[in-house]
Structures are given as structure tokens and as C-alpha cells.
């Protein structure tokens, strides 16, 4: 059997003719598409789709012409279609990822703003001396010893006032353990 005979028999629905063309061109077409995509598995999918299309459109074949050019054209067009689909999917995934990231950043910013507001409220609710000490230490970065000298009190009093502040902060943020851990660690780091 040759290509012309195979085309004539294929148009009549011959599975033998189809098998002949498949065996003749399958590996060549896989190699051809692989030169574009460098992916044998994807190339095999493209070539399988090519032969499905050949079978579906067998009535349109020219009986006096080899199907070689037609098969290569179909394979190339299917490859291009898969490439376009892949690019559309990648673009869609990129848009989805970008939106998710933007939403996460906005959520994080909102959460951060809520935490800052809550921290301000907690600090504002502290007794005046306690509030002044925590602001001097944590906002201005003044050491316990210097606060004690500035306010004319003992270091032990500064430490006691800081413990009061930490207790209030812990209570206010007990439902936000991660934030509490970060804040208290940062506070403890600047204590002397």
C-alpha cells in the first residue's frame, strides 16, 4: 500500500489504511512538532489529535495527492492552537495571581492598620505614668536607666510599669498570637 491508495481506502472508512498512514507518519510528525516545543509528550498529544482530525475529515482528502503535507499542516496548526491556549491560560493565571496578591496585600495593610489602632488604644488606656514610660522606651528608644533618671524614679519602678503595659498588651492581643509574639519580642529586645 502507498499513500495514494491509503487515501482512497481511508475515504471509504478503511481502518487498515488509517493504520498504514498512522504507522508511516506518526514518528515523523512527533519529531517535527518536538522541534518547536521540545516536549515529546506534548508532541505526541498534538500528533494524536492530528490523526483524529484526519479521520474526521477523511472525506475532504484529495485522492490523487499524498496526505503528507496535509498531516504536517494539521499538526502545526494544532500545535499553534495549543500554544495560544497555553498563553491564554498563563495570562489568566497571571491575572488571578496578581489579583490574589493585591487582595492579600490590601488585607495585610488593613490588618496592620487595625493592629496599630488597637495598639494605640491599649497604650492610650494605660495609666499616665505607665503610658509615658512605654512611649519613652518603645517609641523614643530611651533605656530604662535613663527613663528612671529623667522621671526621678527607680529602675524597678520603670520595670514594674513596663510589666503593667505588657500585661495589658497581651490581654488585648491574646487572639492574635503571632502579632503578640512579634510585638513582645520586639519590646523585650529594647528593654535595657
PDB file of C-alpha atoms in Angstrom:
ATOM      1  CA  UNK A   1       0.000   0.000   0.000  1.00  0.00           C
ATOM      2  CA  UNK A   2       1.221   3.511  -0.761  1.00  0.00           C
ATOM      3  CA  UNK A   3      -0.037   6.942   0.356  1.00  0.00           C
ATOM      4  CA  UNK A   4      -2.410   7.433  -2.601  1.00  0.00           C
ATOM      5  CA  UNK A   5      -4.000   4.005  -2.137  1.00  0.00           C
ATOM      6  CA  UNK A   6      -4.247   4.653   1.600  1.00  0.00           C
ATOM      7  CA  UNK A   7      -6.069   7.952   0.993  1.00  0.00           C
ATOM      8  CA  UNK A   8      -8.575   6.302  -1.370  1.00  0.00           C
ATOM      9  CA  UNK A   9      -9.242   3.482   1.100  1.00  0.00           C
ATOM     10  CA  UNK A  10      -9.347   5.890   4.046  1.00  0.00           C
ATOM     11  CA  UNK A  11     -12.103   7.898   2.331  1.00  0.00           C
ATOM     12  CA  UNK A  12     -14.113   4.658   2.250  1.00  0.00           C
ATOM     13  CA  UNK A  13     -13.590   4.232   6.008  1.00  0.00           C
ATOM     14  CA  UNK A  14     -10.758   1.687   5.915  1.00  0.00           C
ATOM     15  CA  UNK A  15      -9.126   1.275   9.311  1.00  0.00           C
ATOM     16  CA  UNK A  16      -6.262  -0.605   7.667  1.00  0.00           C
ATOM     17  CA  UNK A  17      -5.500   2.464   5.532  1.00  0.00           C
ATOM     18  CA  UNK A  18      -5.696   4.666   8.626  1.00  0.00           C
ATOM     19  CA  UNK A  19      -3.292   2.377  10.465  1.00  0.00           C
ATOM     20  CA  UNK A  20      -0.903   2.470   7.489  1.00  0.00           C
ATOM     21  CA  UNK A  21      -0.848   6.283   7.494  1.00  0.00           C
ATOM     22  CA  UNK A  22      -0.532   6.369  11.279  1.00  0.00           C
ATOM     23  CA  UNK A  23       2.446   3.978  11.238  1.00  0.00           C
ATOM     24  CA  UNK A  24       4.038   5.846   8.336  1.00  0.00           C
ATOM     25  CA  UNK A  25       3.769   9.394   9.717  1.00  0.00           C
ATOM     26  CA  UNK A  26       3.336   9.216  13.496  1.00  0.00           C
ATOM     27  CA  UNK A  27       7.040   9.265  14.476  1.00  0.00           C
ATOM     28  CA  UNK A  28       7.927  11.810  11.804  1.00  0.00           C
ATOM     29  CA  UNK A  29       5.191  14.157  12.985  1.00  0.00           C
ATOM     30  CA  UNK A  30       6.204  13.753  16.638  1.00  0.00           C
ATOM     31  CA  UNK A  31       9.790  14.628  15.699  1.00  0.00           C
ATOM     32  CA  UNK A  32       8.565  17.609  13.629  1.00  0.00           C
ATOM     33  CA  UNK A  33       6.461  19.099  16.439  1.00  0.00           C
ATOM     34  CA  UNK A  34       9.195  18.401  19.005  1.00  0.00           C
ATOM     35  CA  UNK A  35      11.486  20.733  17.046  1.00  0.00           C
ATOM     36  CA  UNK A  36       9.079  23.515  18.058  1.00  0.00           C
ATOM     37  CA  UNK A  37       8.130  22.643  21.616  1.00  0.00           C
ATOM     38  CA  UNK A  38      10.998  20.383  22.811  1.00  0.00           C
ATOM     39  CA  UNK A  39       8.400  18.294  24.654  1.00  0.00           C
ATOM     40  CA  UNK A  40       7.834  14.759  23.375  1.00  0.00           C
ATOM     41  CA  UNK A  41       4.725  14.098  25.491  1.00  0.00           C
ATOM     42  CA  UNK A  42       3.074  17.287  24.240  1.00  0.00           C
ATOM     43  CA  UNK A  43       4.142  16.460  20.686  1.00  0.00           C
ATOM     44  CA  UNK A  44       2.551  13.016  20.943  1.00  0.00           C
ATOM     45  CA  UNK A  45      -0.713  14.624  22.090  1.00  0.00           C
ATOM     46  CA  UNK A  46      -0.614  17.012  19.140  1.00  0.00           C
ATOM     47  CA  UNK A  47       0.023  14.168  16.679  1.00  0.00           C
ATOM     48  CA  UNK A  48      -2.765  12.050  18.151  1.00  0.00           C
ATOM     49  CA  UNK A  49      -5.139  14.985  17.687  1.00  0.00           C
ATOM     50  CA  UNK A  50      -3.804  15.318  14.145  1.00  0.00           C
ATOM     51  CA  UNK A  51      -4.788  11.750  13.309  1.00  0.00           C
ATOM     52  CA  UNK A  52      -8.202  12.188  14.917  1.00  0.00           C
ATOM     53  CA  UNK A  53      -8.733  15.218  12.703  1.00  0.00           C
ATOM     54  CA  UNK A  54      -7.500  13.239   9.685  1.00  0.00           C
ATOM     55  CA  UNK A  55     -10.105  10.554  10.389  1.00  0.00           C
ATOM     56  CA  UNK A  56     -12.878  13.092  10.989  1.00  0.00           C
ATOM     57  CA  UNK A  57     -12.077  14.974   7.757  1.00  0.00           C
ATOM     58  CA  UNK A  58     -11.159  11.974   5.585  1.00  0.00           C
ATOM     59  CA  UNK A  59     -13.906  12.791   3.059  1.00  0.00           C
ATOM     60  CA  UNK A  60     -12.176  16.095   2.227  1.00  0.00           C
ATOM     61  CA  UNK A  61      -8.882  14.447   1.225  1.00  0.00           C
ATOM     62  CA  UNK A  62      -7.681  14.664  -2.378  1.00  0.00           C
ATOM     63  CA  UNK A  63      -7.466  11.090  -3.671  1.00  0.00           C
ATOM     64  CA  UNK A  64      -4.662  11.957  -6.080  1.00  0.00           C
ATOM     65  CA  UNK A  65      -2.357  13.509  -3.512  1.00  0.00           C
ATOM     66  CA  UNK A  66      -0.267  12.227  -0.614  1.00  0.00           C
ATOM     67  CA  UNK A  67      -1.655  13.288   2.782  1.00  0.00           C
ATOM     68  CA  UNK A  68       1.856  14.186   3.987  1.00  0.00           C
ATOM     69  CA  UNK A  69       1.538  17.961   3.552  1.00  0.00           C
ATOM     70  CA  UNK A  70      -1.985  17.893   4.987  1.00  0.00           C
ATOM     71  CA  UNK A  71      -0.819  15.956   8.076  1.00  0.00           C
ATOM     72  CA  UNK A  72       2.102  18.321   8.687  1.00  0.00           C
ATOM     73  CA  UNK A  73      -0.184  21.353   8.286  1.00  0.00           C
ATOM     74  CA  UNK A  74      -2.768  19.916  10.688  1.00  0.00           C
ATOM     75  CA  UNK A  75      -0.074  19.058  13.256  1.00  0.00           C
ATOM     76  CA  UNK A  76       1.446  22.527  13.021  1.00  0.00           C
ATOM     77  CA  UNK A  77      -1.965  24.240  13.354  1.00  0.00           C
ATOM     78  CA  UNK A  78      -2.900  22.112  16.366  1.00  0.00           C
ATOM     79  CA  UNK A  79       0.479  22.918  17.933  1.00  0.00           C
ATOM     80  CA  UNK A  80      -0.151  26.647  17.350  1.00  0.00           C
ATOM     81  CA  UNK A  81      -3.638  26.338  18.860  1.00  0.00           C
ATOM     82  CA  UNK A  82      -2.246  24.619  21.968  1.00  0.00           C
ATOM     83  CA  UNK A  83       0.392  27.336  22.227  1.00  0.00           C
ATOM     84  CA  UNK A  84      -2.271  30.059  22.059  1.00  0.00           C
ATOM     85  CA  UNK A  85      -4.379  28.221  24.629  1.00  0.00           C
ATOM     86  CA  UNK A  86      -1.379  27.808  26.904  1.00  0.00           C
ATOM     87  CA  UNK A  87      -0.535  31.518  26.623  1.00  0.00           C
ATOM     88  CA  UNK A  88      -4.154  32.434  27.404  1.00  0.00           C
ATOM     89  CA  UNK A  89      -4.091  30.124  30.420  1.00  0.00           C
ATOM     90  CA  UNK A  90      -0.779  31.579  31.593  1.00  0.00           C
ATOM     91  CA  UNK A  91      -2.132  35.100  31.171  1.00  0.00           C
ATOM     92  CA  UNK A  92      -5.282  34.172  33.078  1.00  0.00           C
ATOM     93  CA  UNK A  93      -3.227  32.560  35.850  1.00  0.00           C
ATOM     94  CA  UNK A  94      -1.045  35.662  35.975  1.00  0.00           C
ATOM     95  CA  UNK A  95      -4.116  37.901  36.322  1.00  0.00           C
ATOM     96  CA  UNK A  96      -5.587  35.638  39.019  1.00  0.00           C
ATOM     97  CA  UNK A  97      -2.250  35.536  40.876  1.00  0.00           C
ATOM     98  CA  UNK A  98      -1.884  39.309  40.633  1.00  0.00           C
ATOM     99  CA  UNK A  99      -5.418  39.888  41.966  1.00  0.00           C
ATOM    100  CA  UNK A 100      -4.889  37.410  44.800  1.00  0.00           C
ATOM    101  CA  UNK A 101      -1.603  39.082  45.703  1.00  0.00           C
ATOM    102  CA  UNK A 102      -3.173  42.557  45.578  1.00  0.00           C
ATOM    103  CA  UNK A 103      -6.085  41.359  47.738  1.00  0.00           C
ATOM    104  CA  UNK A 104      -3.641  39.800  50.214  1.00  0.00           C
ATOM    105  CA  UNK A 105      -1.594  42.998  50.401  1.00  0.00           C
ATOM    106  CA  UNK A 106      -4.755  45.033  50.977  1.00  0.00           C
ATOM    107  CA  UNK A 107      -5.902  42.561  53.657  1.00  0.00           C
ATOM    108  CA  UNK A 108      -2.468  42.710  55.279  1.00  0.00           C
ATOM    109  CA  UNK A 109      -2.479  46.502  55.182  1.00  0.00           C
ATOM    110  CA  UNK A 110      -5.979  46.587  56.662  1.00  0.00           C
ATOM    111  CA  UNK A 111      -4.968  44.109  59.364  1.00  0.00           C
ATOM    112  CA  UNK A 112      -1.818  46.113  60.102  1.00  0.00           C
ATOM    113  CA  UNK A 113      -3.819  49.321  60.358  1.00  0.00           C
ATOM    114  CA  UNK A 114      -6.325  47.637  62.718  1.00  0.00           C
ATOM    115  CA  UNK A 115      -3.450  46.349  64.870  1.00  0.00           C
ATOM    116  CA  UNK A 116      -1.842  49.792  65.017  1.00  0.00           C
ATOM    117  CA  UNK A 117      -5.169  51.356  66.013  1.00  0.00           C
ATOM    118  CA  UNK A 118      -5.692  48.687  68.662  1.00  0.00           C
ATOM    119  CA  UNK A 119      -2.145  49.191  70.000  1.00  0.00           C
ATOM    120  CA  UNK A 120      -2.728  52.958  70.211  1.00  0.00           C
ATOM    121  CA  UNK A 121      -5.960  52.353  72.118  1.00  0.00           C
ATOM    122  CA  UNK A 122      -4.235  49.988  74.535  1.00  0.00           C
ATOM    123  CA  UNK A 123      -1.387  52.461  75.129  1.00  0.00           C
ATOM    124  CA  UNK A 124      -3.841  55.373  75.494  1.00  0.00           C
ATOM    125  CA  UNK A 125      -5.796  53.390  78.098  1.00  0.00           C
ATOM    126  CA  UNK A 126      -2.729  52.876  80.303  1.00  0.00           C
ATOM    127  CA  UNK A 127      -2.259  54.929  83.498  1.00  0.00           C
ATOM    128  CA  UNK A 128      -0.429  58.196  82.687  1.00  0.00           C
ATOM    129  CA  UNK A 129       2.964  57.249  84.190  1.00  0.00           C
ATOM    130  CA  UNK A 130       2.852  53.789  82.555  1.00  0.00           C
ATOM    131  CA  UNK A 131       1.891  55.341  79.208  1.00  0.00           C
ATOM    132  CA  UNK A 132       4.734  57.847  79.398  1.00  0.00           C
ATOM    133  CA  UNK A 133       7.290  55.141  80.275  1.00  0.00           C
ATOM    134  CA  UNK A 134       6.285  52.784  77.461  1.00  0.00           C
ATOM    135  CA  UNK A 135       6.310  55.638  74.939  1.00  0.00           C
ATOM    136  CA  UNK A 136       9.752  56.782  76.103  1.00  0.00           C
ATOM    137  CA  UNK A 137      11.141  53.248  75.875  1.00  0.00           C
ATOM    138  CA  UNK A 138       9.424  51.817  72.793  1.00  0.00           C
ATOM    139  CA  UNK A 139       8.808  54.871  70.648  1.00  0.00           C
ATOM    140  CA  UNK A 140      11.740  57.091  71.603  1.00  0.00           C
ATOM    141  CA  UNK A 141      14.134  54.213  72.347  1.00  0.00           C
ATOM    142  CA  UNK A 142      15.201  55.501  75.758  1.00  0.00           C
ATOM    143  CA  UNK A 143      16.746  52.889  78.089  1.00  0.00           C
ATOM    144  CA  UNK A 144      15.200  52.001  81.445  1.00  0.00           C
ATOM    145  CA  UNK A 145      18.090  53.595  83.370  1.00  0.00           C
ATOM    146  CA  UNK A 146      17.720  56.910  81.510  1.00  0.00           C
ATOM    147  CA  UNK A 147      13.920  56.888  81.959  1.00  0.00           C
ATOM    148  CA  UNK A 148      14.385  56.347  85.688  1.00  0.00           C
ATOM    149  CA  UNK A 149      16.829  59.274  85.910  1.00  0.00           C
ATOM    150  CA  UNK A 150      14.629  61.541  83.762  1.00  0.00           C
ATOM    151  CA  UNK A 151      11.472  60.804  85.782  1.00  0.00           C
ATOM    152  CA  UNK A 152      13.224  60.653  89.169  1.00  0.00           C
ATOM    153  CA  UNK A 153      12.089  57.087  89.858  1.00  0.00           C
ATOM    154  CA  UNK A 154      13.873  53.772  90.352  1.00  0.00           C
ATOM    155  CA  UNK A 155      14.667  51.295  87.563  1.00  0.00           C
ATOM    156  CA  UNK A 156      12.451  48.805  89.456  1.00  0.00           C
ATOM    157  CA  UNK A 157       9.511  51.207  89.073  1.00  0.00           C
ATOM    158  CA  UNK A 158      10.214  51.511  85.333  1.00  0.00           C
ATOM    159  CA  UNK A 159      10.313  47.698  85.051  1.00  0.00           C
ATOM    160  CA  UNK A 160       7.056  47.387  87.023  1.00  0.00           C
ATOM    161  CA  UNK A 161       5.326  49.933  84.776  1.00  0.00           C
ATOM    162  CA  UNK A 162       6.586  48.105  81.670  1.00  0.00           C
ATOM    163  CA  UNK A 163       5.190  44.826  83.065  1.00  0.00           C
ATOM    164  CA  UNK A 164       1.814  46.502  83.511  1.00  0.00           C
ATOM    165  CA  UNK A 165       1.928  47.731  79.903  1.00  0.00           C
ATOM    166  CA  UNK A 166       2.957  44.278  78.585  1.00  0.00           C
ATOM    167  CA  UNK A 167       0.138  42.626  80.534  1.00  0.00           C
ATOM    168  CA  UNK A 168      -2.438  44.999  79.007  1.00  0.00           C
ATOM    169  CA  UNK A 169      -0.993  44.437  75.517  1.00  0.00           C
ATOM    170  CA  UNK A 170      -1.049  40.639  75.994  1.00  0.00           C
ATOM    171  CA  UNK A 171      -4.670  40.770  77.090  1.00  0.00           C
ATOM    172  CA  UNK A 172      -5.683  42.961  74.150  1.00  0.00           C
ATOM    173  CA  UNK A 173      -3.933  40.783  71.565  1.00  0.00           C
ATOM    174  CA  UNK A 174      -4.423  37.310  73.005  1.00  0.00           C
ATOM    175  CA  UNK A 175      -6.488  36.341  69.932  1.00  0.00           C
ATOM    176  CA  UNK A 176      -3.628  37.410  67.627  1.00  0.00           C
ATOM    177  CA  UNK A 177      -0.792  35.202  68.896  1.00  0.00           C
ATOM    178  CA  UNK A 178       1.616  35.793  66.003  1.00  0.00           C
ATOM    179  CA  UNK A 179       1.362  39.574  66.298  1.00  0.00           C
ATOM    180  CA  UNK A 180       1.647  39.334  70.062  1.00  0.00           C
ATOM    181  CA  UNK A 181       4.798  37.222  69.759  1.00  0.00           C
ATOM    182  CA  UNK A 182       6.406  39.693  67.315  1.00  0.00           C
ATOM    183  CA  UNK A 183       5.472  42.764  69.366  1.00  0.00           C
ATOM    184  CA  UNK A 184       6.551  41.366  72.720  1.00  0.00           C
ATOM    185  CA  UNK A 185       9.777  40.035  71.296  1.00  0.00           C
ATOM    186  CA  UNK A 186      10.491  43.461  69.839  1.00  0.00           C
ATOM    187  CA  UNK A 187       9.597  45.118  73.150  1.00  0.00           C
ATOM    188  CA  UNK A 188      11.748  42.731  75.166  1.00  0.00           C
ATOM    189  CA  UNK A 189      14.650  43.364  72.796  1.00  0.00           C
ATOM    190  CA  UNK A 190      14.752  47.080  73.725  1.00  0.00           C
ATOM    191  CA  UNK A 191      14.335  46.782  77.499  1.00  0.00           C
ATOM    192  CA  UNK A 192      17.670  47.976  78.795  1.00  0.00           C
TER     193      UNK A 192
END
